[in-house]
Amino acid sequence: MSLHAAQVADALLSNVDRVVRGKRDEIRLALCCLLTEGHLLLDDVPGTGKTSLAKAIANSIAGSWKRVQFTPDLLPSDITGVMVFDQRTSTFAFREGPAFTNVLIGDEINRGSPKTQSALLEVMEERQVTADGVSRPVPRPFFVIATQNPRDFQGTFPLPDVQLDRFAMRLTLGYADADTEVSILNDFHRHIADDDISPVTDPDELDRAINEIDAVSVVRPIDEYIVAIANSTRSHPDLRLGVSTRGTLTVLRVARAFAATDDRNYVTPDDIKAVAAPVFTHRMALTAEAELRGVSVEGVLADIIDDVPVPRSRES
């Protein structure tokens, strides 16, 4: 029997692919992130389709979505909400911010100040906002899709490690290939917009798919394989920061989603390899000496994966 999660993912992939062309692999990974109710960070230079991807995913879900343009003068309350005085009742009431939605798009998140960036920490991890001593849950499912420009661009504030760890996955779209870009130019019309995309699923279907993904089978050798990779990052001489336990839990969940989108109810080592880089690399940090030598975290992780023995069987 075909998995419901696979059907939802196929519908979303086909819908988003109409807007973000030539990036099916990246779109699939983004959807795997969202199907585990994780948060997605799109990190790339301007003009490569980061915001288009975020809006296309949001428009494909028949729930609520809101967009926040991060700027240096944005306040934390502009995201989470604020207590306001009601003159009619002479009491304070909470006015919800854009965080109270199913999909929150944070555009150019690293242009916001660190104080404003930190406003997302609680809601990303605990799916709630605390104001005036009262915790208020946000709708479920809840996803944050944030975009950021490379940190060497002017007017940006690098995200701290603690916040990067809250993002389940970081993706880089890269430039479109020549044939895809020619077709984009050939089909371009000013009146065509991302808002023309119709929803192909809703929060209830997503919640059902998320629950189904949680039930995908993972045997102990796969768990040991994940931990072996993570432990290698924690002791690698070129890394000052290795993968956290949150990272190992996340790669497990995303690998389950990756298997489910392939219509399988079990995880293989190849699933771990497919999702390891987007889940792990933003949780790793190079030593100063490694940076001077031109080492990359992607290269370090690739070497680690090559060195760690692969489980020979999915049997427990």
Tab-separated table of C-alpha atoms in Angstrom:
chain	number	residue	atom	x	y	z
A	1	MET	CA	0.000	0.000	0.000
A	2	SER	CA	1.335	3.426	-0.919
A	3	LEU	CA	2.247	5.597	2.053
A	4	HIS	CA	0.099	8.686	2.565
A	5	ALA	CA	3.267	10.708	3.210
A	6	ALA	CA	4.598	9.752	-0.237
A	7	GLN	CA	1.375	10.942	-1.882
A	8	VAL	CA	1.483	14.264	-0.011
A	9	ALA	CA	5.165	14.766	-0.860
A	10	ASP	CA	4.589	13.992	-4.569
A	11	ALA	CA	1.738	16.483	-4.758
A	12	LEU	CA	3.790	19.187	-3.021
A	13	LEU	CA	6.875	18.481	-5.142
A	14	SER	CA	4.958	18.741	-8.403
A	15	ASN	CA	3.308	21.970	-7.269
A	16	VAL	CA	6.484	23.690	-6.064
A	17	ASP	CA	8.440	22.521	-9.119
A	18	ARG	CA	6.205	24.741	-11.253
A	19	VAL	CA	7.817	27.786	-9.633
A	20	VAL	CA	11.311	26.633	-8.662
A	21	ARG	CA	12.511	24.763	-11.733
A	22	GLY	CA	15.418	22.399	-12.045
A	23	LYS	CA	15.758	21.920	-8.272
A	24	ARG	CA	13.725	18.771	-7.619
A	25	ASP	CA	16.348	17.237	-5.335
A	26	GLU	CA	16.528	20.386	-3.206
A	27	ILE	CA	12.733	20.672	-3.133
A	28	ARG	CA	12.428	17.054	-1.997
A	29	LEU	CA	14.880	17.673	0.833
A	30	ALA	CA	12.984	20.822	1.854
A	31	LEU	CA	9.731	18.872	1.935
A	32	CYS	CA	11.348	16.104	4.008
A	33	CYS	CA	12.330	18.803	6.493
A	34	LEU	CA	8.788	20.154	6.659
A	35	LEU	CA	7.212	16.697	6.853
A	36	THR	CA	9.051	16.202	10.133
A	37	GLU	CA	7.755	19.597	11.355
A	38	GLY	CA	11.311	20.861	11.237
A	39	HIS	CA	12.478	24.337	10.316
A	40	LEU	CA	14.301	25.178	7.111
A	41	LEU	CA	17.116	27.681	6.504
A	42	LEU	CA	17.729	28.662	2.865
A	43	ASP	CA	21.236	30.061	2.608
A	44	ASP	CA	22.352	31.482	-0.723
A	45	VAL	CA	23.224	34.607	-2.673
A	46	PRO	CA	20.354	36.910	-3.743
A	47	GLY	CA	18.281	35.991	-6.769
A	48	THR	CA	18.571	32.196	-6.660
A	49	GLY	CA	14.953	31.501	-5.688
A	50	LYS	CA	15.087	31.264	-1.887
A	51	THR	CA	11.980	33.358	-1.262
A	52	SER	CA	10.209	31.841	-4.286
A	53	LEU	CA	10.713	28.374	-2.814
A	54	ALA	CA	9.493	29.466	0.610
A	55	LYS	CA	6.368	31.140	-0.821
A	56	ALA	CA	5.638	28.225	-3.153
A	57	ILE	CA	5.705	25.764	-0.240
A	58	ALA	CA	3.530	28.059	1.880
A	59	ASN	CA	1.015	28.555	-0.949
A	60	SER	CA	0.818	24.797	-1.484
A	61	ILE	CA	-0.607	24.287	2.015
A	62	ALA	CA	-4.217	25.276	2.659
A	63	GLY	CA	-3.340	26.671	6.061
A	64	SER	CA	-2.232	30.104	7.174
A	65	TRP	CA	1.154	31.601	6.341
A	66	LYS	CA	2.776	34.924	7.098
A	67	ARG	CA	5.943	36.637	5.964
A	68	VAL	CA	8.282	38.845	8.001
A	69	GLN	CA	10.941	40.951	6.301
A	70	PHE	CA	13.831	41.126	8.765
A	71	THR	CA	15.490	44.533	9.095
A	72	PRO	CA	17.892	45.971	11.701
A	73	ASP	CA	15.062	47.935	13.379
A	74	LEU	CA	12.676	44.960	13.680
A	75	LEU	CA	11.699	44.253	17.296
A	76	PRO	CA	11.100	40.847	18.923
A	77	SER	CA	7.478	41.808	19.611
A	78	ASP	CA	7.018	42.405	15.871
A	79	ILE	CA	7.328	38.630	15.486
A	80	THR	CA	5.867	37.085	18.622
A	81	GLY	CA	3.214	39.654	19.562
A	82	VAL	CA	2.753	42.269	22.256
A	83	MET	CA	0.535	43.187	25.193
A	84	VAL	CA	-1.668	46.185	24.349
A	85	PHE	CA	-3.954	48.267	26.550
A	86	ASP	CA	-7.666	48.030	25.759
A	87	GLN	CA	-9.290	51.334	26.747
A	88	ARG	CA	-12.781	49.846	26.623
A	89	THR	CA	-12.066	47.271	29.318
A	90	SER	CA	-9.115	49.045	30.982
A	91	THR	CA	-7.119	45.818	30.737
A	92	PHE	CA	-4.143	44.566	28.803
A	93	ALA	CA	-4.725	42.026	26.039
A	94	PHE	CA	-2.276	40.050	23.936
A	95	ARG	CA	-2.109	40.904	20.248
A	96	GLU	CA	-0.729	37.949	18.319
A	97	GLY	CA	2.268	38.468	16.067
A	98	PRO	CA	2.965	36.744	12.758
A	99	ALA	CA	4.423	33.727	14.608
A	100	PHE	CA	0.848	32.528	15.129
A	101	THR	CA	0.510	30.757	11.803
A	102	ASN	CA	1.229	27.410	10.159
A	103	VAL	CA	4.090	28.607	7.961
A	104	LEU	CA	6.235	31.585	8.968
A	105	ILE	CA	8.575	32.938	6.299
A	106	GLY	CA	11.480	34.936	7.732
A	107	ASP	CA	13.023	36.773	4.795
A	108	GLU	CA	16.719	37.700	5.124
A	109	ILE	CA	16.738	36.636	8.762
A	110	ASN	CA	20.380	37.611	9.258
A	111	ARG	CA	19.555	41.277	8.607
A	112	GLY	CA	17.699	41.336	11.919
A	113	SER	CA	19.560	42.117	15.127
A	114	PRO	CA	20.614	39.223	17.382
A	115	LYS	CA	17.948	40.264	19.902
A	116	THR	CA	15.230	39.937	17.275
A	117	GLN	CA	16.649	36.687	15.939
A	118	SER	CA	16.476	35.249	19.453
A	119	ALA	CA	12.729	35.936	19.559
A	120	LEU	CA	12.302	32.846	17.408
A	121	LEU	CA	14.159	30.491	19.754
A	122	GLU	CA	11.224	29.567	21.977
A	123	VAL	CA	8.592	29.283	19.261
A	124	MET	CA	10.864	27.186	17.017
A	125	GLU	CA	11.701	24.706	19.741
A	126	GLU	CA	8.567	24.601	21.899
A	127	ARG	CA	5.864	25.785	19.464
A	128	GLN	CA	4.698	28.423	21.922
A	129	VAL	CA	5.156	32.103	22.732
A	130	THR	CA	5.473	33.349	26.298
A	131	ALA	CA	4.345	36.913	27.014
A	132	ASP	CA	3.565	38.495	30.368
A	133	GLY	CA	4.175	35.135	32.035
A	134	VAL	CA	1.592	33.302	29.933
A	135	SER	CA	2.529	30.635	27.366
A	136	ARG	CA	0.420	30.618	24.200
A	137	PRO	CA	0.692	27.719	21.724
A	138	VAL	CA	0.980	28.445	18.014
A	139	PRO	CA	-1.087	26.482	15.451
A	140	ARG	CA	0.062	22.990	14.469
A	141	PRO	CA	1.746	22.035	12.296
A	142	PHE	CA	4.175	24.953	12.571
A	143	PHE	CA	7.120	25.561	10.251
A	144	VAL	CA	9.674	28.345	9.967
A	145	ILE	CA	11.221	28.828	6.536
A	146	ALA	CA	13.995	31.412	6.814
A	147	THR	CA	16.233	32.829	4.105
A	148	GLN	CA	19.613	34.436	4.596
A	149	ASN	CA	22.361	35.942	2.475
A	150	PRO	CA	25.996	34.882	2.919
A	151	ARG	CA	27.463	36.345	6.099
A	152	ASP	CA	30.054	38.450	4.257
A	153	PHE	CA	27.290	40.588	2.709
A	154	GLN	CA	26.976	44.091	4.136
A	155	GLY	CA	24.435	44.687	6.908
A	156	THR	CA	24.135	41.093	8.099
A	157	PHE	CA	24.366	39.586	11.595
A	158	PRO	CA	25.584	35.954	11.607
A	159	LEU	CA	23.135	33.586	13.284
A	160	PRO	CA	24.540	32.238	16.584
A	161	ASP	CA	25.265	28.531	16.860
A	162	VAL	CA	22.391	28.023	19.308
A	163	GLN	CA	19.903	29.329	16.750
A	164	LEU	CA	21.434	27.482	13.819
A	165	ASP	CA	20.922	24.305	15.837
A	166	ARG	CA	17.169	25.019	15.921
A	167	PHE	CA	16.978	24.700	12.130
A	168	ALA	CA	16.505	21.096	11.103
A	169	MET	CA	18.114	21.700	7.734
A	170	ARG	CA	20.102	24.266	5.777
A	171	LEU	CA	19.859	24.193	1.995
A	172	THR	CA	21.652	26.047	-0.769
A	173	LEU	CA	19.801	26.166	-4.075
A	174	GLY	CA	22.620	27.424	-6.272
A	175	TYR	CA	22.232	28.857	-9.751
A	176	ALA	CA	19.969	27.186	-12.298
A	177	ASP	CA	21.626	25.249	-15.097
A	178	ALA	CA	21.761	26.885	-18.534
A	179	ASP	CA	18.844	24.960	-20.095
A	180	THR	CA	16.580	25.620	-17.114
A	181	GLU	CA	17.431	29.315	-17.074
A	182	VAL	CA	16.709	29.615	-20.808
A	183	SER	CA	13.277	28.018	-20.280
A	184	ILE	CA	12.606	30.413	-17.381
A	185	LEU	CA	13.401	33.394	-19.605
A	186	ASN	CA	11.315	31.985	-22.455
A	187	ASP	CA	8.262	31.464	-20.226
A	188	PHE	CA	8.558	34.720	-18.281
A	189	HIS	CA	5.454	36.895	-17.991
A	190	ARG	CA	5.134	39.743	-15.515
A	191	HIS	CA	1.609	38.783	-14.505
A	192	ILE	CA	2.596	35.288	-13.369
A	193	ALA	CA	3.146	35.166	-9.615
A	194	ASP	CA	3.770	32.583	-6.909
A	195	ASP	CA	0.336	33.395	-5.503
A	196	ASP	CA	-1.204	31.622	-8.522
A	197	ILE	CA	-0.247	28.284	-6.948
A	198	SER	CA	-3.234	26.449	-5.500
A	199	PRO	CA	-3.018	24.426	-2.282
A	200	VAL	CA	-2.597	20.672	-2.736
A	201	THR	CA	-2.753	19.698	0.941
A	202	ASP	CA	-3.931	21.069	4.272
A	203	PRO	CA	-2.745	21.018	7.910
A	204	ASP	CA	-4.805	17.910	8.732
A	205	GLU	CA	-3.237	15.917	5.879
A	206	LEU	CA	0.204	17.157	6.867
A	207	ASP	CA	-0.377	16.114	10.458
A	208	ARG	CA	-1.407	12.658	9.275
A	209	ALA	CA	1.735	12.413	7.116
A	210	ILE	CA	3.940	13.553	10.019
A	211	ASN	CA	2.451	10.877	12.290
A	212	GLU	CA	3.014	8.263	9.585
A	213	ILE	CA	6.658	9.287	9.193
A	214	ASP	CA	7.214	8.906	12.935
A	215	ALA	CA	6.261	5.235	12.539
A	216	VAL	CA	8.859	4.464	9.817
A	217	SER	CA	11.064	1.611	11.046
A	218	VAL	CA	14.650	2.289	12.130
A	219	VAL	CA	16.782	-0.599	13.387
A	220	ARG	CA	19.611	-0.317	15.891
A	221	PRO	CA	22.499	-0.532	13.348
A	222	ILE	CA	21.136	2.626	11.693
A	223	ASP	CA	21.048	4.409	15.060
A	224	GLU	CA	24.633	3.311	15.686
A	225	TYR	CA	25.652	4.529	12.217
A	226	ILE	CA	24.215	7.993	12.906
A	227	VAL	CA	25.944	8.219	16.292
A	228	ALA	CA	29.260	7.068	14.814
A	229	ILE	CA	29.145	9.892	12.254
A	230	ALA	CA	28.191	12.438	14.917
A	231	ASN	CA	30.928	11.277	17.289
A	232	SER	CA	33.498	11.626	14.536
A	233	THR	CA	32.537	15.280	14.069
A	234	ARG	CA	32.975	15.905	17.803
A	235	SER	CA	36.555	14.635	17.820
A	236	HIS	CA	37.732	15.762	14.384
A	237	PRO	CA	40.873	17.951	14.592
A	238	ASP	CA	39.562	20.432	12.010
A	239	LEU	CA	36.316	21.093	13.913
A	240	ARG	CA	35.813	23.244	17.004
A	241	LEU	CA	32.111	22.316	17.124
A	242	GLY	CA	30.597	18.964	16.281
A	243	VAL	CA	27.045	17.740	15.761
A	244	SER	CA	24.748	17.994	18.792
A	245	THR	CA	22.327	15.355	20.039
A	246	ARG	CA	19.557	17.490	18.572
A	247	GLY	CA	21.349	17.023	15.256
A	248	THR	CA	21.371	13.217	15.527
A	249	LEU	CA	17.670	13.190	16.405
A	250	THR	CA	16.947	15.477	13.479
A	251	VAL	CA	18.867	13.414	10.929
A	252	LEU	CA	16.940	10.350	12.103
A	253	ARG	CA	13.583	12.067	11.615
A	254	VAL	CA	14.526	13.571	8.250
A	255	ALA	CA	15.857	10.201	7.054
A	256	ARG	CA	12.504	8.674	7.986
A	257	ALA	CA	10.788	11.311	5.860
A	258	PHE	CA	13.241	10.697	3.001
A	259	ALA	CA	12.406	6.993	3.100
A	260	ALA	CA	8.672	7.700	3.271
A	261	THR	CA	8.810	9.992	0.227
A	262	ASP	CA	10.389	7.031	-1.583
A	263	ASP	CA	7.362	4.975	-0.479
A	264	ARG	CA	9.357	2.881	1.996
A	265	ASN	CA	8.541	2.176	5.645
A	266	TYR	CA	12.166	1.557	6.674
A	267	VAL	CA	15.394	3.606	6.702
A	268	THR	CA	18.598	2.541	4.952
A	269	PRO	CA	22.182	3.857	5.269
A	270	ASP	CA	21.735	5.563	1.886
A	271	ASP	CA	18.918	7.644	3.407
A	272	ILE	CA	21.317	8.828	6.119
A	273	LYS	CA	23.941	9.732	3.523
A	274	ALA	CA	21.370	11.633	1.436
A	275	VAL	CA	20.263	13.911	4.289
A	276	ALA	CA	23.454	14.139	6.369
A	277	ALA	CA	24.978	17.210	4.712
A	278	PRO	CA	21.923	19.544	4.868
A	279	VAL	CA	21.177	18.433	8.446
A	280	PHE	CA	24.709	18.328	9.871
A	281	THR	CA	26.938	20.933	8.183
A	282	HIS	CA	25.359	24.052	9.734
A	283	ARG	CA	25.869	22.418	13.143
A	284	MET	CA	29.592	22.041	12.529
A	285	ALA	CA	32.214	24.794	12.866
A	286	LEU	CA	35.797	24.791	11.649
A	287	THR	CA	38.823	25.699	13.732
A	288	ALA	CA	40.623	28.888	12.764
A	289	GLU	CA	43.559	26.856	11.437
A	290	ALA	CA	41.275	24.773	9.211
A	291	GLU	CA	39.651	27.909	7.804
A	292	LEU	CA	43.067	29.326	6.927
A	293	ARG	CA	43.872	26.112	5.065
A	294	GLY	CA	40.686	26.449	3.034
A	295	VAL	CA	38.980	23.419	4.557
A	296	SER	CA	35.170	23.241	4.273
A	297	VAL	CA	32.702	21.598	6.645
A	298	GLU	CA	31.167	19.828	3.655
A	299	GLY	CA	34.540	18.282	2.837
A	300	VAL	CA	35.130	17.232	6.439
A	301	LEU	CA	31.709	15.573	6.646
A	302	ALA	CA	32.219	13.788	3.331
A	303	ASP	CA	35.522	12.382	4.592
A	304	ILE	CA	33.906	11.257	7.842
A	305	ILE	CA	31.067	9.491	5.999
A	306	ASP	CA	33.623	7.739	3.786
A	307	ASP	CA	35.522	6.524	6.865
A	308	VAL	CA	32.612	5.346	9.034
A	309	PRO	CA	31.706	1.694	8.319
A	310	VAL	CA	28.282	1.283	6.719
A	311	PRO	CA	25.869	-1.218	8.286
A	312	ARG	CA	25.680	-4.239	6.006
A	313	SER	CA	22.104	-5.132	6.815
A	314	ARG	CA	18.987	-3.405	8.033
A	315	GLU	CA	18.209	-6.397	10.210
A	316	SER	CA	18.439	-5.801	13.974
